[in-house]
PDB file of C-alpha atoms in Angstrom:
ATOM      1  CA  GLY W 724      37.305  77.141 145.868  1.00 64.00           C
ATOM      2  CA  ALA W 725      40.682  76.956 145.695  1.00 73.00           C
ATOM      3  CA  VAL W 726      43.672  79.692 144.959  1.00 87.00           C
ATOM      4  CA  VAL W 727      46.004  79.887 142.780  1.00 92.00           C
ATOM      5  CA  SER W 728      48.432  82.561 142.420  1.00 93.00           C
ATOM      6  CA  GLN W 729      50.794  84.105 140.225  1.00 95.00           C
ATOM      7  CA  HIS W 730      54.346  86.475 140.616  1.00 95.00           C
ATOM      8  CA  PRO W 731      54.210  89.325 139.651  1.00 95.00           C
ATOM      9  CA  SER W 732      51.183  90.406 138.796  1.00 93.00           C
ATOM     10  CA  TRP W 733      52.827  93.093 135.856  1.00 94.00           C
ATOM     11  CA  VAL W 734      56.601  93.138 134.861  1.00 95.00           C
ATOM     12  CA  ILE W 735      57.966  95.520 133.234  1.00 95.00           C
ATOM     13  CA  CYS W 736      61.588  94.264 131.311  1.00 94.00           C
ATOM     14  CA  LYS W 737      64.007  95.041 128.975  1.00 95.00           C
ATOM     15  CA  SER W 738      64.993  93.815 126.105  1.00 96.00           C
ATOM     16  CA  GLY W 739      67.165  91.006 126.379  1.00 96.00           C
ATOM     17  CA  THR W 740      66.722  90.345 130.361  1.00 96.00           C
ATOM     18  CA  SER W 741      65.262  87.505 131.532  1.00 96.00           C
ATOM     19  CA  VAL W 742      61.957  87.244 133.346  1.00 97.00           C
ATOM     20  CA  LYS W 743      60.840  84.573 136.108  1.00 97.00           C
ATOM     21  CA  ILE W 744      57.281  83.953 136.604  1.00 97.00           C
ATOM     22  CA  GLU W 745      55.945  81.803 139.277  1.00 97.00           C
ATOM     23  CA  CYS W 746      52.657  80.147 139.843  1.00 96.00           C
ATOM     24  CA  ARG W 747      51.507  78.886 143.027  1.00 94.00           C
ATOM     25  CA  SER W 748      48.319  76.838 144.267  1.00 92.00           C
ATOM     26  CA  LEU W 749      47.853  77.805 148.047  1.00 90.00           C
ATOM     27  CA  ASP W 750      45.977  75.505 148.953  1.00 86.00           C
ATOM     28  CA  PHE W 751      46.036  72.265 147.313  1.00 86.00           C
ATOM     29  CA  GLN W 752      48.064  69.568 145.112  1.00 87.00           C
ATOM     30  CA  ALA W 753      48.906  70.403 141.808  1.00 86.00           C
ATOM     31  CA  THR W 754      49.349  67.387 139.912  1.00 82.00           C
ATOM     32  CA  THR W 755      49.255  69.424 136.160  1.00 87.00           C
ATOM     33  CA  MET W 756      50.180  72.865 136.280  1.00 92.00           C
ATOM     34  CA  PHE W 757      49.185  74.690 132.608  1.00 93.00           C
ATOM     35  CA  TRP W 758      50.950  77.814 130.967  1.00 95.00           C
ATOM     36  CA  TYR W 759      48.912  80.263 128.850  1.00 94.00           C
ATOM     37  CA  ARG W 760      49.437  82.932 126.901  1.00 93.00           C
ATOM     38  CA  GLN W 761      46.742  85.542 125.447  1.00 88.00           C
ATOM     39  CA  PHE W 762      47.149  87.947 122.711  1.00 78.00           C
ATOM     40  CA  PRO W 763      44.839  91.092 123.365  1.00 73.00           C
ATOM     41  CA  LYS W 764      40.952  90.140 122.099  1.00 69.00           C
ATOM     42  CA  GLN W 765      42.034  86.822 121.557  1.00 72.00           C
ATOM     43  CA  SER W 766      41.487  83.094 122.991  1.00 78.00           C
ATOM     44  CA  LEU W 767      44.364  81.671 125.574  1.00 85.00           C
ATOM     45  CA  MET W 768      46.808  80.309 123.843  1.00 89.00           C
ATOM     46  CA  LEU W 769      47.980  77.054 125.081  1.00 90.00           C
ATOM     47  CA  MET W 770      51.892  76.651 126.078  1.00 94.00           C
ATOM     48  CA  ALA W 771      53.020  74.064 127.690  1.00 93.00           C
ATOM     49  CA  THR W 772      51.727  71.543 130.339  1.00 91.00           C
ATOM     50  CA  SER W 773      53.503  70.817 133.459  1.00 89.00           C
ATOM     51  CA  ASN W 774      53.685  67.891 135.124  1.00 84.00           C
ATOM     52  CA  GLU W 775      55.001  68.144 138.539  1.00 81.00           C
ATOM     53  CA  GLY W 776      58.854  65.816 138.679  1.00 80.00           C
ATOM     54  CA  SER W 777      59.194  65.347 134.995  1.00 82.00           C
ATOM     55  CA  LYS W 778      59.204  68.103 132.163  1.00 86.00           C
ATOM     56  CA  ALA W 779      56.293  70.252 130.614  1.00 90.00           C
ATOM     57  CA  THR W 780      55.099  68.961 127.059  1.00 91.00           C
ATOM     58  CA  TYR W 781      55.365  71.994 124.744  1.00 93.00           C
ATOM     59  CA  GLU W 782      52.491  73.269 122.123  1.00 91.00           C
ATOM     60  CA  GLN W 783      53.602  73.115 118.508  1.00 89.00           C
ATOM     61  CA  GLY W 784      55.315  76.217 117.485  1.00 90.00           C
ATOM     62  CA  VAL W 785      56.537  77.083 121.141  1.00 93.00           C
ATOM     63  CA  GLU W 786      60.271  77.318 121.951  1.00 93.00           C
ATOM     64  CA  LYS W 787      60.524  75.120 125.244  1.00 92.00           C
ATOM     65  CA  ASP W 788      64.399  76.926 125.145  1.00 93.00           C
ATOM     66  CA  LYS W 789      62.632  80.158 125.573  1.00 95.00           C
ATOM     67  CA  PHE W 790      59.849  80.087 127.638  1.00 96.00           C
ATOM     68  CA  LEU W 791      61.414  77.137 130.407  1.00 95.00           C
ATOM     69  CA  ILE W 792      59.230  75.490 132.591  1.00 94.00           C
ATOM     70  CA  ASN W 793      60.000  73.969 135.695  1.00 90.00           C
ATOM     71  CA  HIS W 794      57.537  72.054 138.364  1.00 87.00           C
ATOM     72  CA  ALA W 795      59.527  71.627 141.103  1.00 82.00           C
ATOM     73  CA  SER W 796      56.836  70.684 144.057  1.00 88.00           C
ATOM     74  CA  LEU W 797      52.925  70.023 143.943  1.00 88.00           C
ATOM     75  CA  THR W 798      52.384  73.507 144.987  1.00 92.00           C
ATOM     76  CA  LEU W 799      55.085  75.123 142.469  1.00 93.00           C
ATOM     77  CA  SER W 800      55.646  75.451 138.637  1.00 94.00           C
ATOM     78  CA  THR W 801      57.747  78.469 136.883  1.00 95.00           C
ATOM     79  CA  LEU W 802      57.482  80.057 133.420  1.00 96.00           C
ATOM     80  CA  THR W 803      60.970  81.586 132.942  1.00 97.00           C
ATOM     81  CA  VAL W 804      60.801  83.770 129.334  1.00 97.00           C
ATOM     82  CA  THR W 805      64.438  83.847 128.534  1.00 96.00           C
ATOM     83  CA  SER W 806      66.462  86.822 126.318  1.00 96.00           C
ATOM     84  CA  ALA W 807      62.818  88.260 126.510  1.00 96.00           C
ATOM     85  CA  HIS W 808      61.803  90.239 123.206  1.00 95.00           C
ATOM     86  CA  PRO W 809      59.529  92.761 123.205  1.00 95.00           C
ATOM     87  CA  GLU W 810      57.185  90.448 121.180  1.00 94.00           C
ATOM     88  CA  ASP W 811      56.959  88.462 124.062  1.00 95.00           C
ATOM     89  CA  SER W 812      55.185  90.834 125.827  1.00 94.00           C
ATOM     90  CA  SER W 813      51.779  89.626 126.606  1.00 93.00           C
ATOM     91  CA  PHE W 814      49.435  88.049 129.302  1.00 93.00           C
ATOM     92  CA  TYR W 815      50.183  84.631 131.025  1.00 95.00           C
ATOM     93  CA  ILE W 816      48.053  83.153 132.791  1.00 95.00           C
ATOM     94  CA  CYS W 817      48.686  79.453 134.784  1.00 95.00           C
ATOM     95  CA  SER W 818      46.332  77.001 135.744  1.00 93.00           C
ATOM     96  CA  ALA W 819      46.058  74.602 137.861  1.00 91.00           C
ATOM     97  CA  ILE W 820      44.101  71.039 138.897  1.00 86.00           C
ATOM     98  CA  THR W 821      44.954  67.858 140.818  1.00 77.00           C
ATOM     99  CA  ALA W 822      43.616  65.840 138.930  1.00 72.00           C
ATOM    100  CA  VAL W 823      42.653  64.475 134.988  1.00 63.00           C
ATOM    101  CA  ASP W 824      38.767  63.754 136.435  1.00 64.00           C
ATOM    102  CA  ALA W 825      38.319  66.782 137.762  1.00 70.00           C
ATOM    103  CA  LEU W 826      38.233  68.636 134.836  1.00 70.00           C
ATOM    104  CA  ASN W 827      35.984  71.901 136.121  1.00 69.00           C
ATOM    105  CA  GLU W 828      38.520  71.732 138.952  1.00 75.00           C
ATOM    106  CA  GLN W 829      41.347  73.890 137.079  1.00 84.00           C
ATOM    107  CA  PHE W 830      41.766  76.565 139.017  1.00 89.00           C
ATOM    108  CA  PHE W 831      43.070  79.740 137.399  1.00 91.00           C
ATOM    109  CA  GLY W 832      45.755  82.399 138.624  1.00 93.00           C
ATOM    110  CA  PRO W 833      44.963  86.124 137.624  1.00 91.00           C
ATOM    111  CA  GLY W 834      47.733  86.036 135.047  1.00 93.00           C
ATOM    112  CA  THR W 835      50.912  88.435 134.740  1.00 95.00           C
ATOM    113  CA  ARG W 836      50.937  91.253 132.193  1.00 94.00           C
ATOM    114  CA  LEU W 837      54.937  91.360 130.873  1.00 95.00           C
ATOM    115  CA  THR W 838      55.964  94.066 128.856  1.00 95.00           C
ATOM    116  CA  VAL W 839      59.049  94.500 127.196  1.00 95.00           C
ATOM    117  CA  LEU W 840      60.563  97.523 125.995  1.00 94.00           C
TER     118      LEU W 840
ATOM    119  CA  ASP I 933      44.147  75.359 113.792  1.00 63.00           C
ATOM    120  CA  GLN I 934      41.395  76.590 116.068  1.00 76.00           C
ATOM    121  CA  GLN I 935      39.498  73.522 116.790  1.00 90.00           C
ATOM    122  CA  VAL I 936      37.147  75.568 119.239  1.00 93.00           C
ATOM    123  CA  LYS I 937      35.592  78.539 117.942  1.00 93.00           C
ATOM    124  CA  GLN I 938      33.571  81.348 118.933  1.00 94.00           C
ATOM    125  CA  ASN I 939      32.253  83.596 116.411  1.00 92.00           C
ATOM    126  CA  SER I 940      30.834  86.571 117.871  1.00 94.00           C
ATOM    127  CA  PRO I 941      33.086  88.856 119.916  1.00 92.00           C
ATOM    128  CA  SER I 942      30.740  90.637 121.616  1.00 95.00           C
ATOM    129  CA  LEU I 943      27.090  90.330 122.934  1.00 97.00           C
ATOM    130  CA  SER I 944      25.118  92.920 124.305  1.00 97.00           C
ATOM    131  CA  VAL I 945      21.808  92.372 126.338  1.00 98.00           C
ATOM    132  CA  GLN I 946      18.921  94.160 128.565  1.00 97.00           C
ATOM    133  CA  GLU I 947      19.795  93.362 132.124  1.00 97.00           C
ATOM    134  CA  GLY I 948      16.593  90.500 132.960  1.00 97.00           C
ATOM    135  CA  ARG I 949      16.281  89.402 128.741  1.00 97.00           C
ATOM    136  CA  ILE I 950      18.199  86.792 127.444  1.00 98.00           C
ATOM    137  CA  SER I 951      21.919  86.160 126.881  1.00 98.00           C
ATOM    138  CA  ILE I 952      23.203  83.146 124.774  1.00 98.00           C
ATOM    139  CA  LEU I 953      26.604  82.494 124.064  1.00 98.00           C
ATOM    140  CA  ASN I 954      27.420  80.358 121.393  1.00 98.00           C
ATOM    141  CA  CYS I 955      30.117  78.013 120.575  1.00 97.00           C
ATOM    142  CA  ASP I 956      31.559  75.554 118.242  1.00 97.00           C
ATOM    143  CA  TYR I 957      33.835  72.539 117.609  1.00 96.00           C
ATOM    144  CA  THR I 958      35.441  70.608 114.972  1.00 95.00           C
ATOM    145  CA  ASN I 959      36.648  67.561 116.738  1.00 92.00           C
ATOM    146  CA  SER I 960      34.216  64.627 117.544  1.00 92.00           C
ATOM    147  CA  MET I 961      36.892  63.618 120.346  1.00 92.00           C
ATOM    148  CA  PHE I 962      35.773  66.120 122.585  1.00 93.00           C
ATOM    149  CA  ASP I 963      34.473  64.626 126.280  1.00 91.00           C
ATOM    150  CA  TYR I 964      34.394  67.792 127.674  1.00 92.00           C
ATOM    151  CA  PHE I 965      33.248  70.984 127.580  1.00 95.00           C
ATOM    152  CA  LEU I 966      33.279  74.049 129.483  1.00 94.00           C
ATOM    153  CA  TRP I 967      32.404  77.664 130.480  1.00 96.00           C
ATOM    154  CA  TYR I 968      34.623  80.214 131.751  1.00 94.00           C
ATOM    155  CA  LYS I 969      34.185  84.039 133.138  1.00 95.00           C
ATOM    156  CA  LYS I 970      37.266  85.988 132.662  1.00 91.00           C
ATOM    157  CA  TYR I 971      37.365  89.823 133.927  1.00 89.00           C
ATOM    158  CA  PRO I 972      40.069  92.364 132.890  1.00 82.00           C
ATOM    159  CA  ALA I 973      43.549  91.371 134.234  1.00 77.00           C
ATOM    160  CA  GLU I 974      41.657  88.506 135.954  1.00 83.00           C
ATOM    161  CA  GLY I 975      42.437  84.808 135.334  1.00 86.00           C
ATOM    162  CA  PRO I 976      39.235  82.895 133.930  1.00 89.00           C
ATOM    163  CA  THR I 977      36.557  81.269 136.870  1.00 90.00           C
ATOM    164  CA  PHE I 978      34.910  78.371 136.179  1.00 89.00           C
ATOM    165  CA  LEU I 979      31.448  78.696 135.396  1.00 94.00           C
ATOM    166  CA  ILE I 980      29.553  74.992 134.268  1.00 94.00           C
ATOM    167  CA  SER I 981      30.278  72.457 132.354  1.00 93.00           C
ATOM    168  CA  ILE I 982      28.815  69.348 130.201  1.00 95.00           C
ATOM    169  CA  SER I 983      29.624  66.049 129.186  1.00 93.00           C
ATOM    170  CA  SER I 984      29.573  65.222 125.793  1.00 94.00           C
ATOM    171  CA  ILE I 985      26.610  62.023 126.828  1.00 95.00           C
ATOM    172  CA  LYS I 986      24.355  64.406 127.436  1.00 96.00           C
ATOM    173  CA  ASP I 987      22.758  67.721 125.880  1.00 96.00           C
ATOM    174  CA  LYS I 988      21.411  69.763 128.728  1.00 97.00           C
ATOM    175  CA  ASN I 989      23.468  70.842 132.220  1.00 96.00           C
ATOM    176  CA  GLU I 990      21.581  73.629 135.241  1.00 97.00           C
ATOM    177  CA  ASP I 991      22.882  75.742 137.135  1.00 95.00           C
ATOM    178  CA  GLY I 992      20.725  78.505 138.823  1.00 97.00           C
ATOM    179  CA  ARG I 993      20.544  80.695 135.900  1.00 97.00           C
ATOM    180  CA  PHE I 994      22.852  79.332 134.229  1.00 97.00           C
ATOM    181  CA  THR I 995      22.187  76.535 131.320  1.00 98.00           C
ATOM    182  CA  VAL I 996      24.381  75.128 128.598  1.00 98.00           C
ATOM    183  CA  PHE I 997      23.059  72.680 125.761  1.00 98.00           C
ATOM    184  CA  LEU I 998      24.878  70.375 123.554  1.00 98.00           C
ATOM    185  CA  ASN I 999      24.372  69.521 119.976  1.00 97.00           C
ATOM    186  CA  LYS I1000      26.407  66.485 119.257  1.00 96.00           C
ATOM    187  CA  SER I1001      25.452  66.482 115.786  1.00 96.00           C
ATOM    188  CA  ALA I1002      25.975  70.228 114.658  1.00 97.00           C
ATOM    189  CA  LYS I1003      29.566  70.455 117.368  1.00 97.00           C
ATOM    190  CA  HIS I1004      27.528  73.457 118.334  1.00 97.00           C
ATOM    191  CA  LEU I1005      27.055  74.132 122.710  1.00 97.00           C
ATOM    192  CA  SER I1006      25.270  77.524 124.212  1.00 98.00           C
ATOM    193  CA  LEU I1007      25.192  79.025 127.492  1.00 98.00           C
ATOM    194  CA  HIS I1008      22.287  80.627 128.313  1.00 98.00           C
ATOM    195  CA  ILE I1009      22.184  83.027 131.067  1.00 98.00           C
ATOM    196  CA  VAL I1010      18.307  83.792 132.261  1.00 97.00           C
ATOM    197  CA  PRO I1011      17.983  86.492 133.678  1.00 97.00           C
ATOM    198  CA  SER I1012      20.971  88.333 133.168  1.00 98.00           C
ATOM    199  CA  GLN I1013      22.462  90.806 135.339  1.00 97.00           C
ATOM    200  CA  PRO I1014      24.983  93.743 134.852  1.00 96.00           C
ATOM    201  CA  GLY I1015      27.784  91.678 136.990  1.00 95.00           C
ATOM    202  CA  ASP I1016      27.740  89.050 134.294  1.00 96.00           C
ATOM    203  CA  SER I1017      29.276  91.590 131.743  1.00 96.00           C
ATOM    204  CA  ALA I1018      32.384  90.009 131.687  1.00 95.00           C
ATOM    205  CA  VAL I1019      34.039  87.676 128.432  1.00 94.00           C
ATOM    206  CA  TYR I1020      32.977  84.038 128.681  1.00 96.00           C
ATOM    207  CA  PHE I1021      35.618  81.159 127.018  1.00 95.00           C
ATOM    208  CA  CYS I1022      34.078  78.056 125.979  1.00 95.00           C
ATOM    209  CA  ALA I1023      36.819  75.490 126.304  1.00 94.00           C
ATOM    210  CA  ALA I1024      36.924  72.296 124.936  1.00 93.00           C
ATOM    211  CA  TRP I1025      38.535  68.886 127.266  1.00 89.00           C
ATOM    212  CA  GLY I1026      40.095  65.017 125.689  1.00 86.00           C
ATOM    213  CA  TYR I1027      41.286  63.018 127.406  1.00 82.00           C
ATOM    214  CA  ASN I1028      43.191  61.820 123.773  1.00 83.00           C
ATOM    215  CA  PHE I1029      44.742  65.229 123.837  1.00 80.00           C
ATOM    216  CA  ASN I1030      44.506  65.651 128.145  1.00 75.00           C
ATOM    217  CA  LYS I1031      44.640  68.997 127.334  1.00 81.00           C
ATOM    218  CA  PHE I1032      42.115  72.461 126.965  1.00 87.00           C
ATOM    219  CA  TYR I1033      41.223  74.082 123.924  1.00 90.00           C
ATOM    220  CA  PHE I1034      40.083  77.967 124.021  1.00 91.00           C
ATOM    221  CA  GLY I1035      37.447  79.548 122.263  1.00 92.00           C
ATOM    222  CA  SER I1036      38.310  83.508 121.563  1.00 90.00           C
ATOM    223  CA  GLY I1037      36.217  84.688 124.198  1.00 93.00           C
ATOM    224  CA  THR I1038      32.902  86.503 123.893  1.00 95.00           C
ATOM    225  CA  LYS I1039      32.662  89.626 125.419  1.00 95.00           C
ATOM    226  CA  LEU I1040      29.005  90.240 127.021  1.00 97.00           C
ATOM    227  CA  ASN I1041      26.944  93.727 127.939  1.00 97.00           C
ATOM    228  CA  VAL I1042      24.552  93.701 130.457  1.00 97.00           C
ATOM    229  CA  LYS I1043      22.809  96.964 130.552  1.00 96.00           C
ATOM    230  CA  PRO I1044      20.619  97.896 133.122  1.00 94.00           C
TER     231      PRO I1044
END
């Protein structure tokens, strides 16, 4: 199947710093990318939907000024956690789909473990 | 508002037996339902899906059943294998929503 990569796979940072996470579709063009957050023993929580060349659509309760999403090309979306705090520590997962009518063609990245000290 | 629920956080099954994972949803407007399998520290991988206009879809050892009147779906794995041990998420998609809703996951342990 198609491959989605995330970088870095894990990151530890100090409180107040910003962290950028990259999500790349390696062998296909992704019209839409999703960013999820997973807390321990909890569901995947959708944070935002990112379409190439347009502004991301954020879910209710997700601060768009804190979680900056850029989808500059059909193969790359970035999530920047600005002024990170310990409560932002979590497992962040991106996914990519090629088209709305290819729902099972949602390919997930391996995730990024963020720890804010 | 949790629109997709998996009420069993864990399930333990003997190898060779059937595993049944359950999922309930609240919104009748969902068009597709999907099951994903997830290993620790990895992203979920697609397993099987079903359209809302069907009541059963089978793929090898995996079968998904949909009961729309009860707003319930289930994933059957038979025979279960130790390699099936993972967390299973059900998800729902609606064209009106243009996004996926995930359940909280069920951790399946298949004992040899």
